[in-house]
XYZ file of C-alpha atoms in Angstrom:
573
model
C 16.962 141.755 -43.184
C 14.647 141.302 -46.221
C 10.968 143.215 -45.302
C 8.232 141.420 -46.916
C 4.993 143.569 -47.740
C 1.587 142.232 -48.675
C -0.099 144.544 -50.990
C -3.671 143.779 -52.365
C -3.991 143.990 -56.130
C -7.213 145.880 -55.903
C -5.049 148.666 -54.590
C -2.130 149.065 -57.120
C -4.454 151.700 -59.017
C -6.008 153.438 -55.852
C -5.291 157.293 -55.212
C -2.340 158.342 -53.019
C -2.614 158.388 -49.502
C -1.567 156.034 -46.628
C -1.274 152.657 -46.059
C -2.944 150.660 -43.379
C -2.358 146.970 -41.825
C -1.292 145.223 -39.540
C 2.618 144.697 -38.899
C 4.276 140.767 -38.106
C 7.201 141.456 -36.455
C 8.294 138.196 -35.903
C 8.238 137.554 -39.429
C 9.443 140.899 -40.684
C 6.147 141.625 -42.638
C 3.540 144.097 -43.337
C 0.193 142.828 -44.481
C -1.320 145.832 -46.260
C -5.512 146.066 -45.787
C -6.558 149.205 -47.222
C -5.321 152.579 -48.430
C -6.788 156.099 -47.046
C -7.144 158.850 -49.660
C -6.177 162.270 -49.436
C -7.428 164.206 -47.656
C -8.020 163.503 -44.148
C -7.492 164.404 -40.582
C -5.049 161.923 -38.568
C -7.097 162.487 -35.313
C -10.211 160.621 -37.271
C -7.701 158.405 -39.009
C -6.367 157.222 -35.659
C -9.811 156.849 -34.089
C -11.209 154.910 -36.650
C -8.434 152.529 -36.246
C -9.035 151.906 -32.803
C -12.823 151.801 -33.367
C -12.087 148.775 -36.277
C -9.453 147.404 -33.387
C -11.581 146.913 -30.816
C -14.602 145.223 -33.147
C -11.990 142.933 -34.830
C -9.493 142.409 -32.239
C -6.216 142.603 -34.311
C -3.866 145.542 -34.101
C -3.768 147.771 -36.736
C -2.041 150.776 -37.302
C -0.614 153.167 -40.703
C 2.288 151.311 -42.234
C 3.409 154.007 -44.249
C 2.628 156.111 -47.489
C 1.075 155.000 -51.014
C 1.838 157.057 -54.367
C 0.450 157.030 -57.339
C 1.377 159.899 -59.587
C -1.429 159.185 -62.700
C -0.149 162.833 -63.537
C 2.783 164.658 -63.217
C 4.629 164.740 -60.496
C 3.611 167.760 -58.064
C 6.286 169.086 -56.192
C 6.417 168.924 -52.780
C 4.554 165.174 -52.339
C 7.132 163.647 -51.289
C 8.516 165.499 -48.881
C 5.033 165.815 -47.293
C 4.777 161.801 -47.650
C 7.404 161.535 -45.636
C 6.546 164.105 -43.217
C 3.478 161.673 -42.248
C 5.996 159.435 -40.877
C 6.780 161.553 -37.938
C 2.926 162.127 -37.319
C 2.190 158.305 -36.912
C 5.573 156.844 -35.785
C 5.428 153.877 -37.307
C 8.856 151.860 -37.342
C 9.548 151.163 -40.519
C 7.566 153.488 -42.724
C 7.066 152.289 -46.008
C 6.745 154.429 -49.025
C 5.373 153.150 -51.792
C 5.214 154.896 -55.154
C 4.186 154.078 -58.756
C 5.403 156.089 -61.689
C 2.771 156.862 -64.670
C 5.148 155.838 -67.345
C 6.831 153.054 -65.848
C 5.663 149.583 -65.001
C 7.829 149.015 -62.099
C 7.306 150.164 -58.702
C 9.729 151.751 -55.852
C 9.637 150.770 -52.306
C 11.742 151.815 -49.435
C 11.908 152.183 -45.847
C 12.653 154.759 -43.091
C 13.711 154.594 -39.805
C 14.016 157.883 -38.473
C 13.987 157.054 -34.361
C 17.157 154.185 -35.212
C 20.569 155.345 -33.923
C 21.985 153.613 -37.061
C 19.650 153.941 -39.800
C 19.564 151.416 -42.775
C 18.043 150.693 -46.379
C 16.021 147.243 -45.909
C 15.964 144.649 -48.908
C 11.937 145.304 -50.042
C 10.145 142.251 -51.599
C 6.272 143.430 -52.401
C 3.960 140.446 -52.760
C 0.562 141.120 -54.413
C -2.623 139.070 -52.992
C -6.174 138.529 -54.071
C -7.598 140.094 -51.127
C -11.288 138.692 -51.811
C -9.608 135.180 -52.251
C -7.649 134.997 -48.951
C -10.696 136.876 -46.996
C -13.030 133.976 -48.392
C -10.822 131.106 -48.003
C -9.846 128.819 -44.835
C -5.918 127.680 -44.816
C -5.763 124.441 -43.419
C -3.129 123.183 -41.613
C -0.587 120.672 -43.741
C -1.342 116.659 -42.797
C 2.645 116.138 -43.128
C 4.104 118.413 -40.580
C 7.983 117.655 -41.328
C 10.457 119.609 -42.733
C 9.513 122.918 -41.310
C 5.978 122.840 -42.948
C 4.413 123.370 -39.879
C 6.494 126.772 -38.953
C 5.410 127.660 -42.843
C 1.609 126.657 -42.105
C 1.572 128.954 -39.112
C 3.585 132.057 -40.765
C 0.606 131.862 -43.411
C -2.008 131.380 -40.877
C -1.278 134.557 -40.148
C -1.322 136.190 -42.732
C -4.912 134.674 -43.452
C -6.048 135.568 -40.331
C -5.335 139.208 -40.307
C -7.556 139.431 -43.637
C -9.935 137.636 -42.368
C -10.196 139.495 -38.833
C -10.548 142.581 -40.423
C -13.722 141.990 -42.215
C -15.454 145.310 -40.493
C -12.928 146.987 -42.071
C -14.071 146.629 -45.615
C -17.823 147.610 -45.205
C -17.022 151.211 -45.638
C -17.303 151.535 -49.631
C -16.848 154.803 -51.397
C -21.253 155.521 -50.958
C -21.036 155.938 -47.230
C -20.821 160.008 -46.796
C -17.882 159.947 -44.179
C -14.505 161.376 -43.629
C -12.541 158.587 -44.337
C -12.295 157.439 -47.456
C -11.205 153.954 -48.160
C -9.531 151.808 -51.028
C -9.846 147.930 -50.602
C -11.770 144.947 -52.403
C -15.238 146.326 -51.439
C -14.494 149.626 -52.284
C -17.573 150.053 -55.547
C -19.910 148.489 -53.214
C -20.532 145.813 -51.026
C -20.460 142.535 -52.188
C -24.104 140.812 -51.554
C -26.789 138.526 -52.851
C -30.508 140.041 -52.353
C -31.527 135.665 -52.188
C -29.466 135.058 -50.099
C -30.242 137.953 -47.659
C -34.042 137.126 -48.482
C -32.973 133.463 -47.391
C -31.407 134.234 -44.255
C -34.906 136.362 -42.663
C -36.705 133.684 -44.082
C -34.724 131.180 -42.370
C -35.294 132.724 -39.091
C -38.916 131.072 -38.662
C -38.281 128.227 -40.180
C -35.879 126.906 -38.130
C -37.899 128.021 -35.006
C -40.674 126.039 -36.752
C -38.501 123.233 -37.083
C -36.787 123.195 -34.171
C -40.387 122.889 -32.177
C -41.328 119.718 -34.078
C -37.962 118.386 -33.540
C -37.920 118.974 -29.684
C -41.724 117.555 -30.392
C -39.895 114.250 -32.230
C -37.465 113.994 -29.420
C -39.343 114.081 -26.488
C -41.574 111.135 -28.288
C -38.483 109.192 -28.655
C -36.363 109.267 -25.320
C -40.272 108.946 -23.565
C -40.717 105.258 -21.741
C -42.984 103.561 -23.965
C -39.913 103.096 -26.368
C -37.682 101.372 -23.423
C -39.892 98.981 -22.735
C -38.537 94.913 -24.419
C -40.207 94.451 -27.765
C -39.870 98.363 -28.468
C -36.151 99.226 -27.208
C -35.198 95.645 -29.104
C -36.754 96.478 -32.326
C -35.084 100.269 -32.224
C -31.743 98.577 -31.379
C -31.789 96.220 -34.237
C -33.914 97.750 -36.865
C -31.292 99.942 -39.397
C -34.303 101.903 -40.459
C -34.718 102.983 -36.657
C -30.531 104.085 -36.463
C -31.155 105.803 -39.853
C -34.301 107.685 -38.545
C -32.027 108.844 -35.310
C -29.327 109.599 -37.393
C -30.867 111.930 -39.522
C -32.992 113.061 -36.614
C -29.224 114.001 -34.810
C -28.527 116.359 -38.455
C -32.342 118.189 -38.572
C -31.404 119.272 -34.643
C -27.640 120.723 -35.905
C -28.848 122.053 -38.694
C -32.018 124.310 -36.995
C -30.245 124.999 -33.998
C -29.747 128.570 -32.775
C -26.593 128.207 -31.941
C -23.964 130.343 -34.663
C -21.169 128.189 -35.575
C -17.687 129.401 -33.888
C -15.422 128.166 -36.157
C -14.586 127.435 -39.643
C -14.995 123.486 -39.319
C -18.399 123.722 -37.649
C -19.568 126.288 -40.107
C -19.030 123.692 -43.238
C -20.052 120.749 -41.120
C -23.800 122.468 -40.606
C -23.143 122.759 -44.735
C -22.014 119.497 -45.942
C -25.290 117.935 -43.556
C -27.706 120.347 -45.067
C -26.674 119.370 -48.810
C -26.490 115.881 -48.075
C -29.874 116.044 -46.960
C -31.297 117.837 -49.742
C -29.652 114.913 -51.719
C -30.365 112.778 -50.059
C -34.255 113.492 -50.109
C -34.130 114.714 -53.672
C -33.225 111.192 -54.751
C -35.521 109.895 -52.343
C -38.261 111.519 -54.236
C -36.773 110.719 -57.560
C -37.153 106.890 -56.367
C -40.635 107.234 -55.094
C -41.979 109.004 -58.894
C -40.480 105.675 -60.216
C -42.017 103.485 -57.988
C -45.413 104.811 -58.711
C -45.155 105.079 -61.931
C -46.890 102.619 -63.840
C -47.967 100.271 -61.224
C -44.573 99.083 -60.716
C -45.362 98.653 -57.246
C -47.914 95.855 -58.226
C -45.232 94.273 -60.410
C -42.924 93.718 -57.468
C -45.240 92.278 -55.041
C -46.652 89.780 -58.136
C -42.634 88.935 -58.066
C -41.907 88.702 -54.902
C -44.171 85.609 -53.377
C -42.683 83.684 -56.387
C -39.179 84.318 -56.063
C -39.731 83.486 -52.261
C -41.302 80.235 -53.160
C -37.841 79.271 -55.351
C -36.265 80.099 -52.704
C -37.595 77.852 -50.455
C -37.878 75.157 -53.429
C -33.842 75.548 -53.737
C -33.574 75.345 -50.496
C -35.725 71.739 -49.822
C -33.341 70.291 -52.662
C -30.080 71.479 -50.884
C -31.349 69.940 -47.586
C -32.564 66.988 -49.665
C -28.853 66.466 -51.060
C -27.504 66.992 -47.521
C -29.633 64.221 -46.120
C -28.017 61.785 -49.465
C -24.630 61.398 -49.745
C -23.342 64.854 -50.862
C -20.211 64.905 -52.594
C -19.931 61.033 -51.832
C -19.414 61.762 -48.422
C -20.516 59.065 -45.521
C -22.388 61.323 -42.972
C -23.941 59.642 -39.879
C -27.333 58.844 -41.429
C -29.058 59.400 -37.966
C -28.042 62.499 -37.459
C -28.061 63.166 -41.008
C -32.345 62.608 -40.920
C -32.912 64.185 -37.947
C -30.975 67.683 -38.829
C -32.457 67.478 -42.596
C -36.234 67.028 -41.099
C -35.508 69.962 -38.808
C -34.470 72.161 -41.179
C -37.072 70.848 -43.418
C -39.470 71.664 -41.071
C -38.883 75.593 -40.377
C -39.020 75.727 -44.221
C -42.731 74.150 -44.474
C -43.261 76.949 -41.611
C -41.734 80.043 -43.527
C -43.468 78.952 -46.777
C -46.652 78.927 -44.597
C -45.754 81.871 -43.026
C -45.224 84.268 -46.639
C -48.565 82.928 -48.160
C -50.364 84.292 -45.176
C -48.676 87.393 -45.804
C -49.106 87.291 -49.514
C -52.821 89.466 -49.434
C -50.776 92.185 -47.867
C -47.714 92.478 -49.597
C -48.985 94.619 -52.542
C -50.293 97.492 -49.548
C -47.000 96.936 -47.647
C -45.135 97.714 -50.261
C -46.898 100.763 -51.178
C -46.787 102.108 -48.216
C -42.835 101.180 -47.665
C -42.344 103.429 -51.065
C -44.009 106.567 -49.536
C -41.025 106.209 -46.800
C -38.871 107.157 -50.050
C -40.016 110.786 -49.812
C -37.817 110.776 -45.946
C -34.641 110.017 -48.369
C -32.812 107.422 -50.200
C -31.200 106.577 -47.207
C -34.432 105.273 -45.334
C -35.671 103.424 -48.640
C -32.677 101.486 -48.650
C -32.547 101.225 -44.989
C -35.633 99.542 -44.888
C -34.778 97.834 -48.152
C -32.309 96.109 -45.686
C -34.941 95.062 -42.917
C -36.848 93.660 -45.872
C -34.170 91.527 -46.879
C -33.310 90.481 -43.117
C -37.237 89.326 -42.557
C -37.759 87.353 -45.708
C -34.112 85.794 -45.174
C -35.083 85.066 -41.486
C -35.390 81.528 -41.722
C -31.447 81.176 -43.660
C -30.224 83.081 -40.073
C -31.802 80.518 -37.945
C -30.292 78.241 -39.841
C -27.079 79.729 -39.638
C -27.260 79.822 -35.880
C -28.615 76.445 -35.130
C -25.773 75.072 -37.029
C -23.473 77.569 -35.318
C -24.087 76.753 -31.862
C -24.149 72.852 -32.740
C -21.019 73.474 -34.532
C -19.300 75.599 -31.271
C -20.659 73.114 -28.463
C -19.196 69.830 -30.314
C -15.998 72.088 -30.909
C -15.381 73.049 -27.074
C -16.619 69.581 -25.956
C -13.422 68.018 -28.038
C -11.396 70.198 -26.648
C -12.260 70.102 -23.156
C -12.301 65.955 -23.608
C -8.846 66.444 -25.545
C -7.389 68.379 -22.270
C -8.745 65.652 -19.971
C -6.322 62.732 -21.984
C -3.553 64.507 -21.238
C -4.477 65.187 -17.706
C -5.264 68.987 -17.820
C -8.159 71.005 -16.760
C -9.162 74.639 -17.771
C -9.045 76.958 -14.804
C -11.945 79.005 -14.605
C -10.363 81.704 -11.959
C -7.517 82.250 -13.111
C -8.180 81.680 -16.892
C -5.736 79.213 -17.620
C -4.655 75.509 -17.863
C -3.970 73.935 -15.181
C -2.872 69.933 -14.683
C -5.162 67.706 -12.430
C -5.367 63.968 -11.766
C -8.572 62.154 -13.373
C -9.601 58.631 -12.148
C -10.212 55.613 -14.247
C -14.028 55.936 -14.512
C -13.557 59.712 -15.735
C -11.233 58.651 -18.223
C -13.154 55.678 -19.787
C -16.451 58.077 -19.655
C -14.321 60.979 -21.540
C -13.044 58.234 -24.277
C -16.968 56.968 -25.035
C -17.863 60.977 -25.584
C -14.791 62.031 -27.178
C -15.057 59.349 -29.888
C -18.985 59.849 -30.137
C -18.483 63.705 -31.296
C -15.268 62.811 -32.712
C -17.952 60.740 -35.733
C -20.472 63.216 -35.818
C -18.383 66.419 -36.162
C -18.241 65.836 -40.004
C -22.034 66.082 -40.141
C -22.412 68.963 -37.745
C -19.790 70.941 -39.499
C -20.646 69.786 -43.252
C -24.405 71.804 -42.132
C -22.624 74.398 -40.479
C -20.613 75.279 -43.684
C -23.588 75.537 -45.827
C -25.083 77.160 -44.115
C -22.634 79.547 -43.151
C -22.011 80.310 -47.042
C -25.549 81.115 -47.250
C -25.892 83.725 -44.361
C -22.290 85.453 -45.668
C -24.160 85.736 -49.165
C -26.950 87.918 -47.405
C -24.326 89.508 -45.700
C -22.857 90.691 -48.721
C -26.013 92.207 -49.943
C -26.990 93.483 -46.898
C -23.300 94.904 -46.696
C -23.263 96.601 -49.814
C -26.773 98.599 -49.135
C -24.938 99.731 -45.760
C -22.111 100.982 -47.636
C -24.237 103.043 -50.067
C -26.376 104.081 -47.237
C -22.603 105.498 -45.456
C -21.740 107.064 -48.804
C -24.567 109.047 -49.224
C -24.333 110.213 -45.279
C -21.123 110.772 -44.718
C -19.514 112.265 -48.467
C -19.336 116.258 -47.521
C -21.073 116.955 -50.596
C -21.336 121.334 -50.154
C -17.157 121.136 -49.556
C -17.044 118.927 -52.633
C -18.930 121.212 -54.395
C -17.188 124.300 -53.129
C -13.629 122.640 -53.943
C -15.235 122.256 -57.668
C -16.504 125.668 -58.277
C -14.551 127.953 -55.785
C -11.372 126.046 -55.082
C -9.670 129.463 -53.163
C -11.792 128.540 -50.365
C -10.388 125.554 -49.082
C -6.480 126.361 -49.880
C -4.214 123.813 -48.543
C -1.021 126.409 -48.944
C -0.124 129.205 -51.842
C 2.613 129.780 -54.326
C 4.626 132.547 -55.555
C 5.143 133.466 -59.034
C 8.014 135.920 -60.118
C 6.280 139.258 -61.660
C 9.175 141.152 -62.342
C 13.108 141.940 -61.079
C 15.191 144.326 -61.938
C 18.497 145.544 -60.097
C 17.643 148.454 -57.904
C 13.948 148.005 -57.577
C 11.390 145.513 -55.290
C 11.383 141.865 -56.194
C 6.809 141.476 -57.393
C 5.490 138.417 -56.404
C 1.819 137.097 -56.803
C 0.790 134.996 -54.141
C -1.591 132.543 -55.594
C -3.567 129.658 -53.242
C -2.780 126.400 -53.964
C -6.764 124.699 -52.973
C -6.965 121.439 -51.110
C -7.026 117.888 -52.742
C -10.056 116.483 -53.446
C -8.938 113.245 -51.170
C -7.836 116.331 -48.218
C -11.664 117.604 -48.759
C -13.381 114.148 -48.545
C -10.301 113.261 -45.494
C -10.937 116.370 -43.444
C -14.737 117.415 -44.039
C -15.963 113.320 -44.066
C -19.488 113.116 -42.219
C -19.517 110.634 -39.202
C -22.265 107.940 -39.644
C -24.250 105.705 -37.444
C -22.389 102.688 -38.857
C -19.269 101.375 -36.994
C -17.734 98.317 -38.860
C -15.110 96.174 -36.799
C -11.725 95.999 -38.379
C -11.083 92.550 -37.843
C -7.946 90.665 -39.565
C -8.407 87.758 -41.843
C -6.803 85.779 -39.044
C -9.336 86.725 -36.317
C -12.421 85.942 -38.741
C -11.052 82.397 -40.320
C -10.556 82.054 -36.253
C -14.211 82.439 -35.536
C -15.696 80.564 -38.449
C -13.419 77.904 -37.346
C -14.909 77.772 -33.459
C -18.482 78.731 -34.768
C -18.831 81.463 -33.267
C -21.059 83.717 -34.098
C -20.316 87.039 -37.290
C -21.634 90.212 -37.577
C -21.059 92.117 -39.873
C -21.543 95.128 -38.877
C -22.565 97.039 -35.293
C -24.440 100.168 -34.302
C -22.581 102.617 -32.560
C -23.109 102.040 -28.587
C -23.260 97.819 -29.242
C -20.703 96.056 -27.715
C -19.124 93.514 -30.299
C -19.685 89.835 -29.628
């Protein structure tokens, strides 16, 4: 059996003395926390064990002995080394020993209480014991081959360090009888901002979390269920965006200490994405104000809206011709152009009433820019949705036209060959149809039969012009996602301190030689920046439907009706 023992590298130049840990025997190891100097008493040694065992609740117990002989070699050590074994009974004790003139290190075992005692193959494997303390093994995505077995082998290894934190915040200043040799050993490792940070925290988040619960209460009250209220909230993206980030402020001030490792860097990557996210908010709203660009854009916008509207008389203008050299049903033809026609004269009224305020709308819409990016392009979104209102009504007007004359040919289509759609049982069914309903079917049949080309030559352009705000509208919503779901902090983290996320480790050959300990260093292998993104990714308030290119053509064909994009909650048309 080959005995694998974990030895930190901040102890290979500690003082002799004894070795404690934890022992795995179900994988035959021996992690190796800390090493107790002489002299002690091993009533106050064993205490303090079960004083570190009951705070950390993992077993620990002395492995064996530790030697280092930086002088020579007093007589008598190692006998008296290996009279310790007998005094804590530990099966197998380990002796360790370093030589002062010799780089290579000697390692065996003892097992006194064994009927049939035997030398055990010794492989000694030196860890970063900061690194592994710090860092969070996660699991493997592929779990064939036997990775999972290896994931869980090293999971607990990486627990036991990590467990034992109490252990290391005795250092070699407290005035005690134990004297300790680990990673914290000079001193405990701290930051005097960030302990300044976390009592100044305290308050703030209380002060937070009142306004929040303040916040709340204002928006699950009953004025907001009422029609125009509820339907605005529901359909308004800078409304979802507000609740959204509303949903992050509560995680992020709330009392509650995170349990695990994943929650812990969740309340992280949502704090740093909102200081981002409000940084470049602010960043936008400095340019914005900065010479008068604000009046610029509202001097732009009532023109561009007027070519807008200009472009969109001559389309309808070319519909109502002959486009493309097409013969459209001229009756038809006139009295869909004039419609159309008609809620253009009324939107062109509409922004020239509006046109005194724009200039104060806007500037108020860019102090919204100090909430976040997010918001500002949120309700860059809503902006484009109003001012393209007319283009949607157009889109649906044409859509149901489109989707009635569709189903009406169909039904008719079902009646010539003498079948009916059954409404209870959701299926067709055959049924006998008299001469009068036949003859009446034919005369409707072949009457939207000659005016489906002009219904669906209307319904396509206008169908290419509500996908083109789509696609803008789209885009923002994808930026919007980016920015509130990338886990930024882990990102980060994975940049400058890539032991902390470790996907696995690797071993790297020190030095062999027949007739001593194989020495390994265990280094951690950190997590792909795709794994960090995969496992740490931010949910958002944005569900998109995954709907094949089959199932879309399918609905553009039948008219119905596209979104492109639903809040979670919405059910999906």
């Amino acid at each position: 059996m080959v005995l694998k023992v974990f030895f930190p590298s901040c102890c290979s130049s500690a003082d002799s003395g004894i070795l404690i840990g934890r022992w795995l025997p179900q994988q035959g190891s021996a992690v190796v926390l800390a090493v107790v100097h002489f002299p002690f008493i091993p009533l106050q040694v064993k205490q303090y064990l079960g004083d570190v065992q009951r705070v950390a609740k993992v077993s620990l117990s002395v492995l064996g002995s530790w030697s280092n002989s930086k002088q020579e070699k007093e007589e008598g050590l190692s006998e008296f080394l290996e009279d310790l074994g007998t005094i804590f009974s530990h099966e197998p004790w380990i002796q360790i020993s370093k030589e002062r003139d010799s780089k290579f290190w000697s390692c065996s075992t003892l097992q006194k209480h064994s009927s049939s005692p035997k030398e055990e193959e010794v492989i000694l494997v030196y860890y970063d014991q900061r690194k592994v303390m710090l860092s969070h093994l996660h699991p493997p995505l592929d779990t064939a081959d036997g990775r999972a077995e290896d994931a869980s082998r090293l999971s607990a290894i990486f627990d036991t360090v990590a467990r034992s934190r109490v252990l290391f915040l005795t250092d070699r200043y407290d005035e005690g009888p134990i004297k300790l040799t680990h990673w914290q050993s000079e001193g405990v490792e701290a930051s005097i901002i960030v302990e300044l940070l976390k009592q100044a925290s305290v308050p703030a988040c209380m002060l937070l979390t009142f306004l929040l619960s303040l916040v709340s209460g204002l928006c699950r009250s009953r004025v907001l269920k009422f029609w125009p209220l509820s339907f605005l909230w529901s359909k308004l993206s800078t409304c979802e965006q507000l609740g959204h980030r509303l949903q992050h402020l509560q995680v992020i001030s709330s009392n509650k200490k995170a349990e695990t490792q994943t929650q812990l860097m969740r309340k992280a990557n949502i704090f740093v994405s909102l200081l981002t996210d409000v940084a470049l908010g602010i960043l936008l709203m400095s340019w914005l104000y900065r010479k008068n660009r604000i009046g610029h854009l509202a001097d732009t916008l009532i023109p561009v809206a007027d070519h807008v509207a200009e472009e969109l008389q001559d389309l309808l203008q070319w519909l109502m011709g002959a486009p493309a050299g097409l013969k459209m049903n001229r009756a038809l033809d006139q009295v869909l152009g004039r419609f159309f026609l008609y809620h253009i004269h009324l939107w062109i009224s509409y922004i020239h009433l509006l046109s005194p305020f724009i200039e104060m709308i806007l500037w108020y819409v860019g102090l919204s820019a100090c909430l976040g990016l997010t918001v500002a392009l949120c309700i860059l979104s809503d902006i484009i949705a109003l001012l393209t209102f007319h283009i949607y009504c157009f889109y649906v007007y044409g859509a149901r036209l489109y989707c009635l004359k569709i189903y009406g040919l169909s039904s008719l289509w079902r009646l010539f060959r003498g079948k009916k759609w059954n409404v209870l049982r959701q299926r067709v069914d055959s049924c006998s149809y008299d001469l009068d309903q036949l003859f009446i079917g034919t005369l409707l049949f072949t009457i939207l039969l000659f005016l489906l080309p002009t219904t669906a030559l209307y319904y396509l352009v206008f169908t290419l012009l509500r996908l083109l705000v789509v696609i803008v509208q789209g885009l923002i919503h994808l930026l919007v996602d980016l920015i509130d779901s990338l886990p930024l902090y882990s990102l980060i983290l994975r940049l400058c301190r890539s032991y902390r996320l470790a996907a696995g480790v690797k071993f790297r050959v020190l030095e062999q030689q027949d007739g001593k300990p194989l020495r390994l260093l265990m280094q951690i292998n950190p997590l792909s920046y795709g794994a960090v993104v995969q496992t740490y990714r931010l949910p958002t308030y944005s569900c998109y439907p995954k709907d094949s290119w089959a199932s879309l053509c399918k609905k553009l064909f039948l008219g119905e009706l596209i979104y492109p994009w639903k809040h979670k909650g919405e059910k999906q048309d």
